[in-house]
Amino acid sequence: MAISTDSGYVLVTGGTGFIGSHTVLVLITQGFRVVVVDNLSNSCEEPLRRIEKLAGLSEPVPFHKVDLGDRDALRDVFRRYPIASVVHFAALKAVGESVQKPLAYYRNNVAGTLNLMDVMTEFAVRNIVFSSSATVYEAVYEGHPLRETNPLGCTSPYGRTKLYMENIIKDAVDAEAGWNAIMLRYFNPTGAHESGTMGEDPQQIPNNLMPYVSQVAIGKLESVHVFGTDYNTRDGTGVRDYIHVMDLAEAHVIALRRLAENNGYEIFNLGSGTGQTVLEMIHAMSEACGRVIPYTLDPRRPGDIDTILCDPQKATEVLGFTVRRDLKQMCADLWRWQQSNPNGYSS
């Protein structure tokens, strides 16, 4: 089934989360009809209200509180709407927590995807864009950015769930004609909507660097912990590839449109292709907020490596996707969100 703005609804799973909500906004502003499902285990409905305001909607975004583990509830959504395609974000996503609670991650992420694919098959919906992760790659850097052909080898249960979810989708595509699926493996999303009304809202102490840095900047946390200062990098701290959440959201919509070309199963890396050290990210955020952000130098964490970069060439050549927002804008937008919403959406 071709994907267009008038061919049916796009179901967005996990659509109230950080990346999911920004993607919902872009989909709606580009004319797609969207229905959102989320179990709200690590989010709330408030992003949908803000999407409605930003997009100038006169009616609420269709939303159903559904856990993908509940197949009957998911079926009810498919019965209610003429769904043409799915953008699948719904997953637990904290690497550290996945080490402590691996079975919960397998149950939620892998079993949830199985249920989703089963229900899609039942209702003859065979177009899916999957929110994957660079954590599926081997954590080895040999001087070259990661390409889609790099060896796979996850170092956490979270990463393994993402890889298993990819494999489930690929096997379905291989087994039955008519399926079209795109895996988007992205690196480190940050930033916020330029209005400052939508952004990342960690329910606990942030696991990722930039939400942590922004909470130190606003005074909620005391100091940024910099793990490792003896890496083979410009300043001894680890280098990572960051991408603005709005660039990432737009990439999902580009991928959704590509499904109409009936290419079967495809994989794309999403990143900037350039890297910043931990200290460079802290200093960039300091410039954005106009204050010195304190940090503490700590020992390395087990498993961390010097550098992880994305090679975005395939996404550029095939999808026509390139990032449009630089580090300065990432930090400015993130600070605008944090300053306007010091307690996230509960502000």
Short mmCIF file of N, CA, C and O in Angstrom, two decimals, residues 160-226:
data_model
loop_
_atom_site.label_atom_id
_atom_site.label_comp_id
_atom_site.label_asym_id
_atom_site.label_seq_id
_atom_site.Cartn_x
_atom_site.Cartn_y
_atom_site.Cartn_z
N ARG A 160 20.52 -5.61 22.70
CA ARG A 160 20.11 -6.90 22.15
C ARG A 160 18.62 -6.91 21.81
O ARG A 160 18.21 -7.48 20.79
N THR A 161 17.80 -6.26 22.65
CA THR A 161 16.38 -6.21 22.31
C THR A 161 16.16 -5.47 21.00
O THR A 161 15.33 -5.88 20.18
N LYS A 162 16.89 -4.40 20.78
CA LYS A 162 16.75 -3.66 19.53
C LYS A 162 17.13 -4.53 18.33
O LYS A 162 16.47 -4.52 17.29
N LEU A 163 18.20 -5.30 18.49
CA LEU A 163 18.63 -6.17 17.40
C LEU A 163 17.62 -7.29 17.16
O LEU A 163 17.29 -7.63 16.02
N TYR A 164 17.09 -7.86 18.24
CA TYR A 164 16.07 -8.90 18.09
C TYR A 164 14.82 -8.34 17.41
O TYR A 164 14.19 -9.00 16.58
N MET A 165 14.46 -7.12 17.78
CA MET A 165 13.29 -6.49 17.16
C MET A 165 13.52 -6.28 15.67
O MET A 165 12.62 -6.53 14.85
N GLU A 166 14.72 -5.85 15.31
CA GLU A 166 15.07 -5.73 13.89
C GLU A 166 14.92 -7.08 13.19
O GLU A 166 14.36 -7.18 12.08
N ASN A 167 15.44 -8.13 13.82
CA ASN A 167 15.41 -9.46 13.20
C ASN A 167 13.98 -9.98 13.02
O ASN A 167 13.66 -10.64 12.02
N ILE A 168 13.14 -9.71 14.01
CA ILE A 168 11.73 -10.11 13.90
C ILE A 168 11.10 -9.46 12.67
O ILE A 168 10.42 -10.11 11.87
N ILE A 169 11.34 -8.18 12.51
CA ILE A 169 10.77 -7.45 11.37
C ILE A 169 11.35 -7.97 10.06
O ILE A 169 10.62 -8.19 9.09
N LYS A 170 12.67 -8.18 10.04
CA LYS A 170 13.31 -8.66 8.80
C LYS A 170 12.78 -10.03 8.39
O LYS A 170 12.51 -10.29 7.21
N ASP A 171 12.62 -10.92 9.36
CA ASP A 171 12.12 -12.25 9.04
C ASP A 171 10.70 -12.19 8.49
O ASP A 171 10.34 -12.97 7.58
N ALA A 172 9.88 -11.28 9.02
CA ALA A 172 8.52 -11.12 8.49
C ALA A 172 8.55 -10.61 7.06
O ALA A 172 7.79 -11.08 6.20
N VAL A 173 9.46 -9.67 6.79
CA VAL A 173 9.59 -9.14 5.43
C VAL A 173 10.03 -10.23 4.46
O VAL A 173 9.51 -10.36 3.34
N ASP A 174 11.00 -11.05 4.91
CA ASP A 174 11.52 -12.12 4.06
C ASP A 174 10.49 -13.21 3.80
O ASP A 174 10.50 -13.87 2.74
N ALA A 175 9.60 -13.41 4.75
CA ALA A 175 8.68 -14.54 4.67
C ALA A 175 7.44 -14.27 3.83
O ALA A 175 6.82 -15.21 3.32
N GLU A 176 7.07 -13.01 3.70
CA GLU A 176 5.79 -12.71 3.05
C GLU A 176 5.92 -11.50 2.14
O GLU A 176 6.38 -10.43 2.57
N ALA A 177 5.53 -11.63 0.91
CA ALA A 177 5.58 -10.52 -0.04
C ALA A 177 4.66 -9.39 0.41
O ALA A 177 3.61 -9.62 1.02
N GLY A 178 5.06 -8.17 0.10
CA GLY A 178 4.23 -7.02 0.40
C GLY A 178 4.68 -6.19 1.58
O GLY A 178 4.24 -5.06 1.77
N TRP A 179 5.59 -6.77 2.38
CA TRP A 179 6.10 -6.02 3.53
C TRP A 179 7.15 -5.01 3.08
O TRP A 179 7.97 -5.30 2.20
N ASN A 180 7.14 -3.85 3.71
CA ASN A 180 8.18 -2.84 3.54
C ASN A 180 8.57 -2.32 4.91
O ASN A 180 7.70 -1.93 5.70
N ALA A 181 9.86 -2.34 5.19
CA ALA A 181 10.32 -1.97 6.53
C ALA A 181 11.63 -1.21 6.44
O ALA A 181 12.51 -1.56 5.65
N ILE A 182 11.75 -0.16 7.24
CA ILE A 182 12.99 0.61 7.32
C ILE A 182 13.42 0.68 8.77
O ILE A 182 12.65 1.09 9.65
N MET A 183 14.67 0.25 9.01
CA MET A 183 15.27 0.34 10.33
C MET A 183 16.11 1.61 10.38
O MET A 183 16.99 1.82 9.53
N LEU A 184 15.86 2.47 11.36
CA LEU A 184 16.64 3.69 11.53
C LEU A 184 17.50 3.55 12.78
O LEU A 184 16.99 3.57 13.90
N ARG A 185 18.79 3.37 12.56
CA ARG A 185 19.74 3.22 13.67
C ARG A 185 20.37 4.58 13.96
O ARG A 185 21.20 5.06 13.20
N TYR A 186 19.94 5.20 15.04
CA TYR A 186 20.48 6.52 15.29
C TYR A 186 21.35 6.56 16.53
O TYR A 186 21.39 5.64 17.33
N PHE A 187 22.04 7.68 16.63
CA PHE A 187 23.12 7.77 17.60
C PHE A 187 22.67 8.51 18.86
O PHE A 187 21.96 7.93 19.67
N ASN A 188 22.95 9.75 19.05
CA ASN A 188 22.64 10.42 20.32
C ASN A 188 21.71 11.61 20.08
O ASN A 188 22.18 12.72 19.81
N PRO A 189 20.41 11.42 20.19
CA PRO A 189 19.48 12.53 19.98
C PRO A 189 19.51 13.51 21.14
O PRO A 189 19.60 13.12 22.31
N THR A 190 19.43 14.78 20.82
CA THR A 190 19.37 15.81 21.86
C THR A 190 18.63 17.01 21.29
O THR A 190 18.06 16.94 20.20
N GLY A 191 18.63 18.12 22.00
CA GLY A 191 17.89 19.29 21.56
C GLY A 191 16.44 19.23 22.00
O GLY A 191 16.05 18.46 22.88
N ALA A 192 15.61 20.05 21.38
CA ALA A 192 14.19 20.15 21.71
C ALA A 192 13.53 20.93 20.58
O ALA A 192 14.21 21.45 19.69
N HIS A 193 12.21 21.02 20.62
CA HIS A 193 11.53 21.84 19.62
C HIS A 193 11.93 23.30 19.82
O HIS A 193 12.08 23.77 20.95
N GLU A 194 12.09 24.02 18.72
CA GLU A 194 12.60 25.40 18.80
C GLU A 194 11.71 26.33 19.61
O GLU A 194 12.17 27.36 20.12
N SER A 195 10.43 25.97 19.78
CA SER A 195 9.52 26.80 20.58
C SER A 195 9.82 26.73 22.06
O SER A 195 9.37 27.59 22.83
N GLY A 196 10.55 25.67 22.48
CA GLY A 196 10.80 25.46 23.91
C GLY A 196 9.64 24.81 24.64
O GLY A 196 9.69 24.65 25.86
N THR A 197 8.61 24.41 23.90
CA THR A 197 7.43 23.81 24.56
C THR A 197 7.45 22.29 24.55
O THR A 197 6.63 21.66 25.21
N MET A 198 8.36 21.68 23.78
CA MET A 198 8.48 20.23 23.74
C MET A 198 9.95 19.84 23.86
O MET A 198 10.82 20.48 23.27
N GLY A 199 10.21 18.79 24.65
CA GLY A 199 11.57 18.34 24.82
C GLY A 199 11.61 17.02 25.56
O GLY A 199 10.59 16.36 25.75
N GLU A 200 12.81 16.65 25.99
CA GLU A 200 12.99 15.39 26.71
C GLU A 200 12.65 15.59 28.18
O GLU A 200 13.08 16.57 28.80
N ASP A 201 11.90 14.65 28.73
CA ASP A 201 11.43 14.76 30.11
C ASP A 201 11.71 13.47 30.86
O ASP A 201 10.80 12.66 31.11
N PRO A 202 12.97 13.24 31.26
CA PRO A 202 13.29 12.01 31.99
C PRO A 202 12.51 11.94 33.30
O PRO A 202 12.41 12.92 34.04
N GLN A 203 11.94 10.76 33.57
CA GLN A 203 11.14 10.61 34.78
C GLN A 203 12.02 10.38 36.02
O GLN A 203 11.56 10.54 37.15
N GLN A 204 13.29 10.04 35.79
CA GLN A 204 14.23 9.84 36.89
C GLN A 204 15.50 10.61 36.56
O GLN A 204 15.51 11.46 35.68
N ILE A 205 16.59 10.35 37.30
CA ILE A 205 17.86 10.98 36.98
C ILE A 205 18.24 10.57 35.56
O ILE A 205 18.23 9.38 35.24
N PRO A 206 18.58 11.52 34.69
CA PRO A 206 18.83 11.19 33.28
C PRO A 206 19.97 10.19 33.11
O PRO A 206 20.99 10.26 33.82
N ASN A 207 19.80 9.29 32.15
CA ASN A 207 20.85 8.34 31.82
C ASN A 207 21.80 8.88 30.76
O ASN A 207 22.94 8.44 30.66
N ASN A 208 21.32 9.82 29.95
CA ASN A 208 22.11 10.35 28.85
C ASN A 208 22.75 11.68 29.22
O ASN A 208 22.26 12.41 30.10
N LEU A 209 23.84 12.01 28.51
CA LEU A 209 24.65 13.16 28.89
C LEU A 209 23.89 14.48 28.86
O LEU A 209 23.86 15.21 29.87
N MET A 210 23.27 14.83 27.74
CA MET A 210 22.76 16.19 27.60
C MET A 210 21.56 16.51 28.50
O MET A 210 21.49 17.63 29.04
N PRO A 211 20.62 15.60 28.72
CA PRO A 211 19.59 15.91 29.73
C PRO A 211 20.20 16.12 31.11
O PRO A 211 19.73 16.98 31.88
N TYR A 212 21.25 15.37 31.40
CA TYR A 212 21.94 15.54 32.70
C TYR A 212 22.59 16.92 32.76
O TYR A 212 22.47 17.65 33.75
N VAL A 213 23.29 17.28 31.69
CA VAL A 213 23.96 18.59 31.64
C VAL A 213 22.94 19.72 31.81
O VAL A 213 23.18 20.68 32.55
N SER A 214 21.80 19.60 31.14
CA SER A 214 20.81 20.67 31.21
C SER A 214 20.19 20.76 32.60
O SER A 214 19.84 21.86 33.06
N GLN A 215 20.07 19.64 33.30
CA GLN A 215 19.53 19.69 34.66
C GLN A 215 20.54 20.26 35.65
O GLN A 215 20.17 20.89 36.63
N VAL A 216 21.84 20.05 35.38
CA VAL A 216 22.86 20.74 36.17
C VAL A 216 22.78 22.24 35.89
O VAL A 216 22.86 23.07 36.81
N ALA A 217 22.61 22.62 34.63
CA ALA A 217 22.54 24.02 34.26
C ALA A 217 21.39 24.75 34.95
O ALA A 217 21.51 25.91 35.34
N ILE A 218 20.26 24.06 35.12
CA ILE A 218 19.09 24.68 35.73
C ILE A 218 19.14 24.60 37.26
O ILE A 218 18.34 25.21 37.96
N GLY A 219 20.09 23.81 37.80
CA GLY A 219 20.25 23.72 39.25
C GLY A 219 19.58 22.54 39.90
O GLY A 219 19.60 22.41 41.12
N LYS A 220 19.01 21.63 39.10
CA LYS A 220 18.35 20.46 39.68
C LYS A 220 19.37 19.42 40.13
O LYS A 220 19.10 18.65 41.06
N LEU A 221 20.50 19.35 39.43
CA LEU A 221 21.58 18.44 39.80
C LEU A 221 22.84 19.25 40.06
O LEU A 221 23.00 20.36 39.53
N GLU A 222 23.74 18.70 40.87
CA GLU A 222 24.87 19.48 41.37
C GLU A 222 26.00 19.61 40.37
O GLU A 222 26.59 20.69 40.19
N SER A 223 26.36 18.50 39.71
CA SER A 223 27.55 18.52 38.86
C SER A 223 27.45 17.40 37.82
O SER A 223 26.88 16.34 38.08
N VAL A 224 28.01 17.65 36.63
CA VAL A 224 28.06 16.62 35.60
C VAL A 224 29.23 15.68 35.89
O VAL A 224 30.34 16.13 36.17
N HIS A 225 28.97 14.39 35.85
CA HIS A 225 30.03 13.40 36.05
C HIS A 225 30.63 13.05 34.70
O HIS A 225 29.93 12.57 33.81
N VAL A 226 31.92 13.31 34.55
CA VAL A 226 32.64 13.01 33.32
C VAL A 226 33.42 11.72 33.56
O VAL A 226 34.38 11.70 34.34
#
